[in-house]
Amino acid sequence: MARIVMKFGGTSMAGIERIRSVAARVKREVEAGNQVAVVVSAMAGETDRLVNFCREASSLYDPHEYDVVVSAGEQITSGLLAIALQAIGVPARSWLGWQLPIRTSDGHGSARIAEIDTATLNLSLDKGEVAVIPGFQGVATGERVTTLGRGGSDTSAVAMAAAMKADRCDIYTDVDGVYTTDPRIVPRARKLKRVTYEEMLELASVGAKVLQTRSVGLAMKEQVRVQVLSSFTGEDAPMADTLPGTMIVGEEEIDDMERQLITGIAHDKNEAKITLTAVPDRPGAVASIFTPLADANINVDMIVQNVAHATGSTDVTFTVPGADLARSLEVLGNAQGDIGHTGLLHDTRVAKISVVGVGMRSHAGVAATMFKTLGERGINIQVITTSEIKVSVLIEEDYTELAVRVLHTAYGLDAEDAA
């Protein structure tokens, strides 16, 4: 008998027929003799609808009450799935975050899970019940409902799997696994059988939308084996334990025969480039730029400081999420007196292209291949950043798809038998 956490996203729960399909899939796992806990998201589009209600009610809403409202979507789907399971003869009940409880920090709207008490849940599972748990929510000090931030149901599922000491956590989505790149851009992209935690964390952070970044980081920390697979398959689809999707595992689980130099190519158009010109070239100048941005909770990604001009000044370029551009410009404008820059330029017509792979650790020339390939296609590189297993470049947005395609081919990732 295996203990499994199954997580279903909003598209998988989008309506009663989809919920019935999920119930049938859960029943198959139960009939195979497994203990099952299911973590569910709200129906597709429901959280956005609830968020808009809060904004319409007041532009300065109480974050405590905001969490009460937006967590309601998952409460509805958890109850509906429990009803659907009972209707097909599967013992099931729903457990809200405060009933287990799932203890979190007090950061309403972006809480972090501190601990999960599984004593009551274990008793339920041992009786043969399927536990249906709403993702995205928990309970903080004062028994106030909290939410984990958008996409938080992935984190809920991984945290639940860690607390339950589950054999694996199956994340069901609208894709059937992790691919070497976006198949909509490169039809010859290949589905990967296994990806390391580190690679998935890098891919998630640079644009791959398959898993929430926080959930991957938690899986790596707690060594939870995570599988990504599709819920949009027929009743005759293979059982999840036959590995039809992509497993996210520790590096030690990947055989040397499976290991590749590059695992995947990711892209992200949600980037904005900011350049401060003629910043005084003195100690502390860079800190005066990034400290106020950090205080405003604005995440800065790629950073480059140019060689100092003869005038004793330099230019500093960096990227922020596109949604934070306006706020970043306001913060930097207010800090102009401390920074001392003379110009503030920005550009939203950019995209970040990244190549990721643990094979970089032992192979030279990965970055050179990237730069040469892009150069041969006339694609100019504006900014470069690297890590131990990643190289990212910033390019003009219009070249995004071309860059992804040529790099996918250059690193030998094209599937030979693709249509």
Short mmCIF file of C-alpha atoms in Angstrom, two decimals:
data_model
loop_
_atom_site.label_atom_id
_atom_site.label_comp_id
_atom_site.label_asym_id
_atom_site.label_seq_id
_atom_site.Cartn_x
_atom_site.Cartn_y
_atom_site.Cartn_z
CA MET A 1 0.00 0.00 0.00
CA ALA A 2 1.26 3.46 -0.91
CA ARG A 3 0.32 6.77 0.65
CA ILE A 4 -0.31 9.34 -2.08
CA VAL A 5 -1.23 13.00 -2.27
CA MET A 6 -3.09 13.91 -5.46
CA LYS A 7 -3.43 17.60 -6.37
CA PHE A 8 -5.86 18.91 -8.99
CA GLY A 9 -5.70 22.44 -10.39
CA GLY A 10 -8.45 24.82 -11.42
CA THR A 11 -8.88 23.51 -14.97
CA SER A 12 -9.24 19.98 -13.59
CA MET A 13 -12.01 21.17 -11.25
CA ALA A 14 -13.80 23.44 -13.75
CA GLY A 15 -17.36 22.20 -13.41
CA ILE A 16 -19.26 19.18 -12.12
CA GLU A 17 -18.34 16.91 -15.03
CA ARG A 18 -14.64 17.61 -14.53
CA ILE A 19 -15.05 16.98 -10.78
CA ARG A 20 -16.72 13.64 -11.53
CA SER A 21 -13.78 12.76 -13.76
CA VAL A 22 -11.39 13.61 -10.91
CA ALA A 23 -13.46 11.44 -8.54
CA ALA A 24 -13.19 8.50 -10.93
CA ARG A 25 -9.41 8.92 -11.08
CA VAL A 26 -9.17 9.05 -7.28
CA LYS A 27 -11.33 5.90 -7.03
CA ARG A 28 -8.84 3.99 -9.19
CA GLU A 29 -6.05 4.80 -6.74
CA VAL A 30 -8.21 3.74 -3.79
CA GLU A 31 -9.15 0.46 -5.50
CA ALA A 32 -5.44 -0.19 -6.06
CA GLY A 33 -5.11 -0.27 -2.26
CA ASN A 34 -3.56 3.15 -1.75
CA GLN A 35 -4.27 5.65 1.02
CA VAL A 36 -5.18 8.92 -0.71
CA ALA A 37 -5.37 12.57 0.28
CA VAL A 38 -6.54 15.00 -2.42
CA VAL A 39 -5.65 18.70 -2.51
CA VAL A 40 -7.85 20.82 -4.76
CA SER A 41 -7.76 24.30 -6.26
CA ALA A 42 -10.78 26.52 -6.87
CA MET A 43 -12.59 26.20 -10.18
CA ALA A 44 -10.76 27.95 -13.03
CA GLY A 45 -11.38 31.70 -12.84
CA GLU A 46 -13.11 31.56 -9.45
CA THR A 47 -10.27 33.09 -7.42
CA ASP A 48 -10.05 36.03 -9.84
CA ARG A 49 -13.78 36.56 -9.44
CA LEU A 50 -13.48 36.60 -5.65
CA VAL A 51 -10.49 38.96 -5.74
CA ASN A 52 -12.49 41.39 -7.88
CA PHE A 53 -15.33 41.29 -5.33
CA CYS A 54 -12.88 42.42 -2.65
CA ARG A 55 -11.59 45.26 -4.82
CA GLU A 56 -15.12 46.38 -5.64
CA ALA A 57 -16.08 46.36 -1.96
CA SER A 58 -13.12 48.56 -0.98
CA SER A 59 -9.81 49.57 -2.51
CA LEU A 60 -8.33 49.42 1.02
CA TYR A 61 -9.69 46.05 2.07
CA ASP A 62 -8.67 44.31 5.29
CA PRO A 63 -6.20 41.53 4.31
CA HIS A 64 -7.69 39.24 6.98
CA GLU A 65 -11.13 39.45 5.38
CA TYR A 66 -9.61 39.23 1.88
CA ASP A 67 -8.27 35.79 2.81
CA VAL A 68 -11.68 34.72 4.10
CA VAL A 69 -13.24 35.63 0.76
CA VAL A 70 -10.67 34.29 -1.70
CA SER A 71 -10.21 30.99 0.14
CA ALA A 72 -13.90 30.19 -0.39
CA GLY A 73 -13.29 28.80 -3.89
CA GLU A 74 -11.23 25.88 -2.61
CA GLN A 75 -13.78 25.20 0.14
CA ILE A 76 -16.47 24.76 -2.50
CA THR A 77 -14.45 22.36 -4.69
CA SER A 78 -13.32 20.27 -1.71
CA GLY A 79 -16.93 19.76 -0.63
CA LEU A 80 -18.09 19.00 -4.17
CA LEU A 81 -15.34 16.43 -4.73
CA ALA A 82 -16.18 14.71 -1.42
CA ILE A 83 -19.82 14.52 -2.54
CA ALA A 84 -18.80 13.16 -5.96
CA LEU A 85 -16.61 10.49 -4.34
CA GLN A 86 -19.37 9.42 -1.96
CA ALA A 87 -21.75 9.14 -4.94
CA ILE A 88 -19.52 6.48 -6.54
CA GLY A 89 -19.06 4.52 -3.34
CA VAL A 90 -15.76 5.97 -2.09
CA PRO A 91 -15.72 6.97 1.61
CA ALA A 92 -14.56 10.58 1.69
CA ARG A 93 -14.77 13.78 3.68
CA SER A 94 -13.44 17.31 3.31
CA TRP A 95 -11.03 18.91 5.76
CA LEU A 96 -10.63 22.68 5.79
CA GLY A 97 -7.29 24.22 6.66
CA TRP A 98 -8.33 25.16 10.20
CA GLN A 99 -9.76 21.69 10.91
CA LEU A 100 -6.49 19.77 10.49
CA PRO A 101 -5.00 22.37 11.22
CA ILE A 102 -2.51 23.76 8.67
CA ARG A 103 -0.60 26.37 10.71
CA THR A 104 0.88 29.29 8.79
CA SER A 105 2.61 32.61 9.35
CA ASP A 106 0.53 35.78 9.74
CA GLY A 107 1.39 37.05 6.24
CA HIS A 108 -2.16 37.33 4.96
CA GLY A 109 -2.28 36.90 1.20
CA SER A 110 1.22 35.39 1.14
CA ALA A 111 1.42 33.19 4.24
CA ARG A 112 3.99 30.43 4.63
CA ILE A 113 3.21 27.02 6.07
CA ALA A 114 4.82 26.45 9.48
CA GLU A 115 3.47 23.01 10.40
CA ILE A 116 0.62 20.60 9.69
CA ASP A 117 -0.95 18.47 12.41
CA THR A 118 -1.75 15.15 10.72
CA ALA A 119 -2.93 13.16 13.74
CA THR A 120 -6.64 13.45 12.93
CA LEU A 121 -5.97 13.05 9.21
CA ASN A 122 -4.02 9.83 9.77
CA LEU A 123 -6.93 8.37 11.72
CA SER A 124 -9.25 9.19 8.84
CA LEU A 125 -6.92 7.63 6.26
CA ASP A 126 -6.48 4.50 8.38
CA LYS A 127 -10.28 4.08 8.34
CA GLY A 128 -10.16 3.99 4.54
CA GLU A 129 -11.48 7.51 3.96
CA VAL A 130 -10.20 9.76 1.21
CA ALA A 131 -9.28 13.14 2.69
CA VAL A 132 -10.19 16.08 0.44
CA ILE A 133 -8.26 19.19 1.44
CA PRO A 134 -8.61 22.70 0.01
CA GLY A 135 -5.28 24.03 -1.19
CA PHE A 136 -4.07 27.63 -0.90
CA GLN A 137 -5.23 28.10 2.71
CA GLY A 138 -4.28 27.65 6.34
CA VAL A 139 -4.81 29.23 9.73
CA ALA A 140 -2.66 31.72 11.62
CA THR A 141 -2.55 33.31 15.07
CA GLY A 142 -6.00 34.02 16.44
CA GLU A 143 -7.45 31.24 14.26
CA ARG A 144 -7.68 33.62 11.30
CA VAL A 145 -7.84 32.08 7.82
CA THR A 146 -4.77 32.76 5.66
CA THR A 147 -3.92 32.17 2.01
CA LEU A 148 -0.56 31.22 0.50
CA GLY A 149 -0.47 33.42 -2.60
CA ARG A 150 -1.47 32.64 -6.17
CA GLY A 151 -0.61 29.10 -7.20
CA GLY A 152 -0.39 28.17 -3.52
CA SER A 153 -2.26 24.88 -3.93
CA ASP A 154 0.91 23.29 -5.33
CA THR A 155 2.70 24.29 -2.13
CA SER A 156 -0.21 22.98 -0.03
CA ALA A 157 0.05 19.59 -1.75
CA VAL A 158 3.81 19.27 -1.32
CA ALA A 159 3.62 20.38 2.32
CA MET A 160 0.83 17.88 2.95
CA ALA A 161 2.87 15.09 1.33
CA ALA A 162 5.86 15.96 3.53
CA ALA A 163 3.76 16.03 6.72
CA MET A 164 2.03 12.73 5.85
CA LYS A 165 5.32 11.11 4.82
CA ALA A 166 3.64 10.25 1.52
CA ASP A 167 5.36 8.04 -1.04
CA ARG A 168 4.82 10.71 -3.68
CA CYS A 169 2.83 13.81 -4.57
CA ASP A 170 1.02 13.70 -7.94
CA ILE A 171 0.31 17.15 -9.40
CA TYR A 172 -2.42 16.86 -12.05
CA THR A 173 -2.48 19.79 -14.49
CA ASP A 174 -3.56 20.59 -18.04
CA VAL A 175 -0.19 19.36 -19.37
CA ASP A 176 1.13 15.81 -19.26
CA GLY A 177 4.57 16.56 -17.86
CA VAL A 178 7.61 18.78 -18.05
CA TYR A 179 8.95 19.34 -21.56
CA THR A 180 12.34 20.43 -22.83
CA THR A 181 10.61 23.67 -23.80
CA ASP A 182 7.13 25.01 -24.59
CA PRO A 183 5.64 22.57 -27.16
CA ARG A 184 3.53 25.41 -28.56
CA ILE A 185 6.75 27.06 -29.74
CA VAL A 186 8.74 23.93 -30.54
CA PRO A 187 6.54 21.01 -31.69
CA ARG A 188 9.60 18.75 -31.45
CA ALA A 189 9.96 19.37 -27.71
CA ARG A 190 10.31 16.16 -25.68
CA LYS A 191 8.60 15.20 -22.45
CA LEU A 192 11.15 14.48 -19.74
CA LYS A 193 10.89 11.34 -17.62
CA ARG A 194 12.81 12.80 -14.70
CA VAL A 195 14.03 16.25 -13.69
CA THR A 196 16.08 17.12 -10.62
CA TYR A 197 14.73 19.44 -7.94
CA GLU A 198 17.41 22.00 -8.77
CA GLU A 199 16.62 21.97 -12.48
CA MET A 200 12.87 22.28 -11.86
CA LEU A 201 13.47 25.12 -9.40
CA GLU A 202 15.51 26.99 -11.99
CA LEU A 203 13.00 26.27 -14.77
CA ALA A 204 10.09 27.42 -12.59
CA SER A 205 11.91 30.60 -11.59
CA VAL A 206 12.76 31.60 -15.18
CA GLY A 207 9.38 31.16 -16.81
CA ALA A 208 8.27 27.51 -16.90
CA LYS A 209 4.69 27.63 -15.59
CA VAL A 210 4.23 23.94 -14.78
CA LEU A 211 4.84 24.22 -11.00
CA GLN A 212 4.87 27.09 -8.54
CA THR A 213 8.45 27.96 -7.54
CA ARG A 214 7.75 27.76 -3.79
CA SER A 215 6.37 24.24 -4.13
CA VAL A 216 9.53 23.02 -5.88
CA GLY A 217 11.75 24.60 -3.23
CA LEU A 218 9.72 22.91 -0.50
CA ALA A 219 9.84 19.55 -2.31
CA MET A 220 13.63 19.82 -2.54
CA LYS A 221 13.95 20.76 1.15
CA GLU A 222 11.68 17.94 2.33
CA GLN A 223 12.77 15.43 -0.36
CA VAL A 224 9.19 14.89 -1.56
CA ARG A 225 8.99 12.95 -4.83
CA VAL A 226 6.68 15.00 -7.09
CA GLN A 227 5.11 13.81 -10.31
CA VAL A 228 3.57 16.13 -12.92
CA LEU A 229 0.91 14.56 -15.14
CA SER A 230 -2.28 15.42 -16.96
CA SER A 231 -5.81 15.03 -15.67
CA PHE A 232 -7.14 15.34 -19.23
CA THR A 233 -6.82 11.69 -20.18
CA GLY A 234 -9.37 8.93 -20.65
CA GLU A 235 -10.43 6.26 -18.18
CA ASP A 236 -8.04 3.81 -19.83
CA ALA A 237 -4.99 5.98 -19.07
CA PRO A 238 -2.11 4.25 -17.20
CA MET A 239 -2.10 4.33 -13.41
CA ALA A 240 0.01 7.12 -11.95
CA ASP A 241 2.55 4.72 -10.45
CA THR A 242 3.53 3.60 -13.96
CA LEU A 243 5.09 7.06 -14.38
CA PRO A 244 3.20 8.50 -17.35
CA GLY A 245 4.28 12.05 -16.44
CA THR A 246 7.51 13.67 -15.23
CA MET A 247 9.06 12.85 -11.85
CA ILE A 248 10.79 15.62 -9.90
CA VAL A 249 13.42 13.85 -7.82
CA GLY A 250 16.84 14.11 -6.23
CA GLU A 251 19.87 14.06 -8.50
CA GLU A 252 20.87 10.64 -7.15
CA GLU A 253 17.73 9.09 -8.72
CA ILE A 254 18.71 10.05 -12.26
CA ASP A 255 20.82 7.45 -14.00
CA ASP A 256 23.93 8.65 -15.82
CA MET A 257 22.43 7.27 -19.05
CA GLU A 258 19.48 9.69 -18.66
CA ARG A 259 21.55 12.72 -17.71
CA GLN A 260 21.78 15.40 -20.40
CA LEU A 261 23.96 18.45 -20.74
CA ILE A 262 20.90 20.70 -21.03
CA THR A 263 17.52 19.74 -19.60
CA GLY A 264 15.36 22.53 -20.93
CA ILE A 265 14.93 25.97 -22.47
CA ALA A 266 12.62 28.44 -20.68
CA HIS A 267 11.40 31.88 -21.66
CA ASP A 268 9.69 34.69 -19.78
CA LYS A 269 8.16 37.78 -21.36
CA ASN A 270 7.06 39.13 -17.99
CA GLU A 271 10.22 41.20 -17.68
CA ALA A 272 10.92 44.93 -17.70
CA LYS A 273 14.39 46.41 -18.08
CA ILE A 274 15.38 49.51 -16.12
CA THR A 275 18.57 51.49 -16.68
CA LEU A 276 19.85 54.25 -14.39
CA THR A 277 22.36 56.44 -16.22
CA ALA A 278 25.26 58.39 -14.77
CA VAL A 279 25.12 56.88 -11.30
CA PRO A 280 28.03 58.23 -9.19
CA ASP A 281 30.83 55.65 -9.11
CA ARG A 282 31.32 55.50 -5.34
CA PRO A 283 30.95 52.91 -2.54
CA GLY A 284 27.32 52.43 -1.55
CA ALA A 285 25.87 53.70 -4.81
CA VAL A 286 24.44 50.32 -5.82
CA ALA A 287 22.98 49.79 -2.34
CA SER A 288 21.14 53.10 -2.65
CA ILE A 289 19.40 51.67 -5.74
CA PHE A 290 18.39 48.26 -4.53
CA THR A 291 17.64 48.93 -0.86
CA PRO A 292 14.48 50.99 -1.54
CA LEU A 293 13.36 48.41 -4.10
CA ALA A 294 13.78 45.65 -1.52
CA ASP A 295 11.90 47.71 1.06
CA ALA A 296 9.03 47.92 -1.45
CA ASN A 297 9.10 44.09 -1.85
CA ILE A 298 10.09 44.38 -5.52
CA ASN A 299 12.08 41.41 -6.76
CA VAL A 300 15.11 42.33 -8.88
CA ASP A 301 16.46 39.68 -11.23
CA MET A 302 19.23 40.32 -13.77
CA ILE A 303 21.75 43.03 -12.84
CA VAL A 304 24.68 44.52 -14.77
CA GLN A 305 26.88 47.49 -13.88
CA ASN A 306 28.84 49.01 -16.72
CA VAL A 307 32.47 50.09 -16.60
CA ALA A 308 32.78 53.53 -15.04
CA HIS A 309 32.82 56.54 -17.35
CA ALA A 310 35.72 59.00 -17.34
CA THR A 311 33.34 61.40 -15.58
CA GLY A 312 33.30 59.22 -12.46
CA SER A 313 29.87 57.76 -13.10
CA THR A 314 28.45 54.48 -14.37
CA ASP A 315 25.23 53.00 -15.75
CA VAL A 316 23.32 50.26 -13.88
CA THR A 317 20.81 48.01 -15.67
CA PHE A 318 18.51 45.43 -14.08
CA THR A 319 15.17 43.70 -14.61
CA VAL A 320 11.99 43.52 -12.53
CA PRO A 321 8.68 41.72 -13.11
CA GLY A 322 6.62 43.61 -15.67
CA ALA A 323 3.78 44.05 -13.18
CA ASP A 324 6.16 45.89 -10.81
CA LEU A 325 7.55 48.36 -13.37
CA ALA A 326 5.36 51.34 -12.47
CA ARG A 327 6.00 50.89 -8.76
CA SER A 328 9.74 50.47 -9.39
CA LEU A 329 9.93 53.73 -11.35
CA GLU A 330 8.07 55.52 -8.57
CA VAL A 331 10.41 54.14 -5.89
CA LEU A 332 13.53 55.04 -7.89
CA GLY A 333 12.17 58.49 -8.67
CA ASN A 334 11.60 59.16 -4.97
CA ALA A 335 15.14 57.95 -4.19
CA GLN A 336 16.82 60.05 -6.88
CA GLY A 337 18.38 62.36 -4.31
CA ASP A 338 20.13 59.45 -2.58
CA ILE A 339 21.11 57.62 -5.77
CA GLY A 340 22.24 60.66 -7.75
CA HIS A 341 21.47 59.27 -11.22
CA THR A 342 20.71 61.69 -14.06
CA GLY A 343 18.54 59.41 -16.24
CA LEU A 344 15.95 56.68 -15.73
CA LEU A 345 15.14 54.52 -18.79
CA HIS A 346 12.85 51.52 -19.08
CA ASP A 347 11.86 48.96 -21.70
CA THR A 348 9.08 46.36 -21.57
CA ARG A 349 9.80 44.91 -25.03
CA VAL A 350 12.24 42.35 -23.65
CA ALA A 351 12.25 38.63 -22.85
CA LYS A 352 14.46 36.42 -20.73
CA ILE A 353 15.72 33.20 -22.35
CA SER A 354 17.32 30.57 -20.10
CA VAL A 355 19.07 27.25 -20.64
CA VAL A 356 19.04 24.93 -17.62
CA GLY A 357 20.83 21.66 -16.88
CA VAL A 358 22.89 20.01 -14.15
CA GLY A 359 25.27 18.86 -16.88
CA MET A 360 26.71 22.37 -16.95
CA ARG A 361 28.64 21.58 -13.79
CA SER A 362 30.96 19.21 -15.63
CA HIS A 363 30.91 20.55 -19.18
CA ALA A 364 32.47 23.70 -20.61
CA GLY A 365 31.12 25.65 -23.56
CA VAL A 366 27.40 25.83 -22.68
CA ALA A 367 27.35 29.62 -22.58
CA ALA A 368 29.52 29.86 -25.70
CA THR A 369 27.06 27.68 -27.64
CA MET A 370 24.20 29.91 -26.53
CA PHE A 371 25.94 33.14 -27.49
CA LYS A 372 27.15 31.80 -30.84
CA THR A 373 23.72 30.38 -31.76
CA LEU A 374 21.94 33.64 -31.01
CA GLY A 375 24.63 35.69 -32.74
CA GLU A 376 24.33 33.66 -35.93
CA ARG A 377 20.62 34.55 -36.04
CA GLY A 378 21.28 38.25 -35.48
CA ILE A 379 19.80 38.24 -31.97
CA ASN A 380 21.49 40.81 -29.74
CA ILE A 381 22.08 40.01 -26.07
CA GLN A 382 21.35 42.90 -23.71
CA VAL A 383 22.04 41.34 -20.27
CA ILE A 384 23.58 38.04 -19.11
CA THR A 385 23.30 36.21 -15.77
CA THR A 386 24.52 32.76 -14.78
CA SER A 387 24.27 30.23 -11.97
CA GLU A 388 25.85 26.83 -11.51
CA ILE A 389 23.21 25.14 -13.70
CA LYS A 390 21.66 28.05 -15.64
CA VAL A 391 22.56 30.70 -18.20
CA SER A 392 20.01 33.47 -18.86
CA VAL A 393 20.08 36.28 -21.40
CA LEU A 394 17.82 39.24 -22.01
CA ILE A 395 16.86 39.86 -25.64
CA GLU A 396 14.33 41.85 -27.65
CA GLU A 397 10.87 40.35 -27.18
CA ASP A 398 10.22 39.96 -30.93
CA TYR A 399 12.97 37.32 -31.12
CA THR A 400 11.63 35.13 -28.29
CA GLU A 401 10.25 32.23 -30.31
CA LEU A 402 13.16 32.21 -32.76
CA ALA A 403 15.63 32.13 -29.87
CA VAL A 404 13.86 29.24 -28.17
CA ARG A 405 13.69 27.21 -31.39
CA VAL A 406 17.32 27.63 -32.44
CA LEU A 407 18.66 26.97 -28.93
CA HIS A 408 16.50 23.86 -28.60
CA THR A 409 18.08 22.52 -31.78
CA ALA A 410 21.60 23.69 -30.90
CA TYR A 411 21.60 21.68 -27.67
CA GLY A 412 20.24 18.55 -29.35
CA LEU A 413 16.88 18.57 -27.56
CA ASP A 414 14.60 18.03 -30.60
CA ALA A 415 12.63 14.79 -30.55
CA GLU A 416 13.51 12.59 -33.50
CA ASP A 417 10.05 11.07 -33.86
CA ALA A 418 8.01 14.27 -33.41
CA ALA A 419 5.53 15.27 -36.06
#
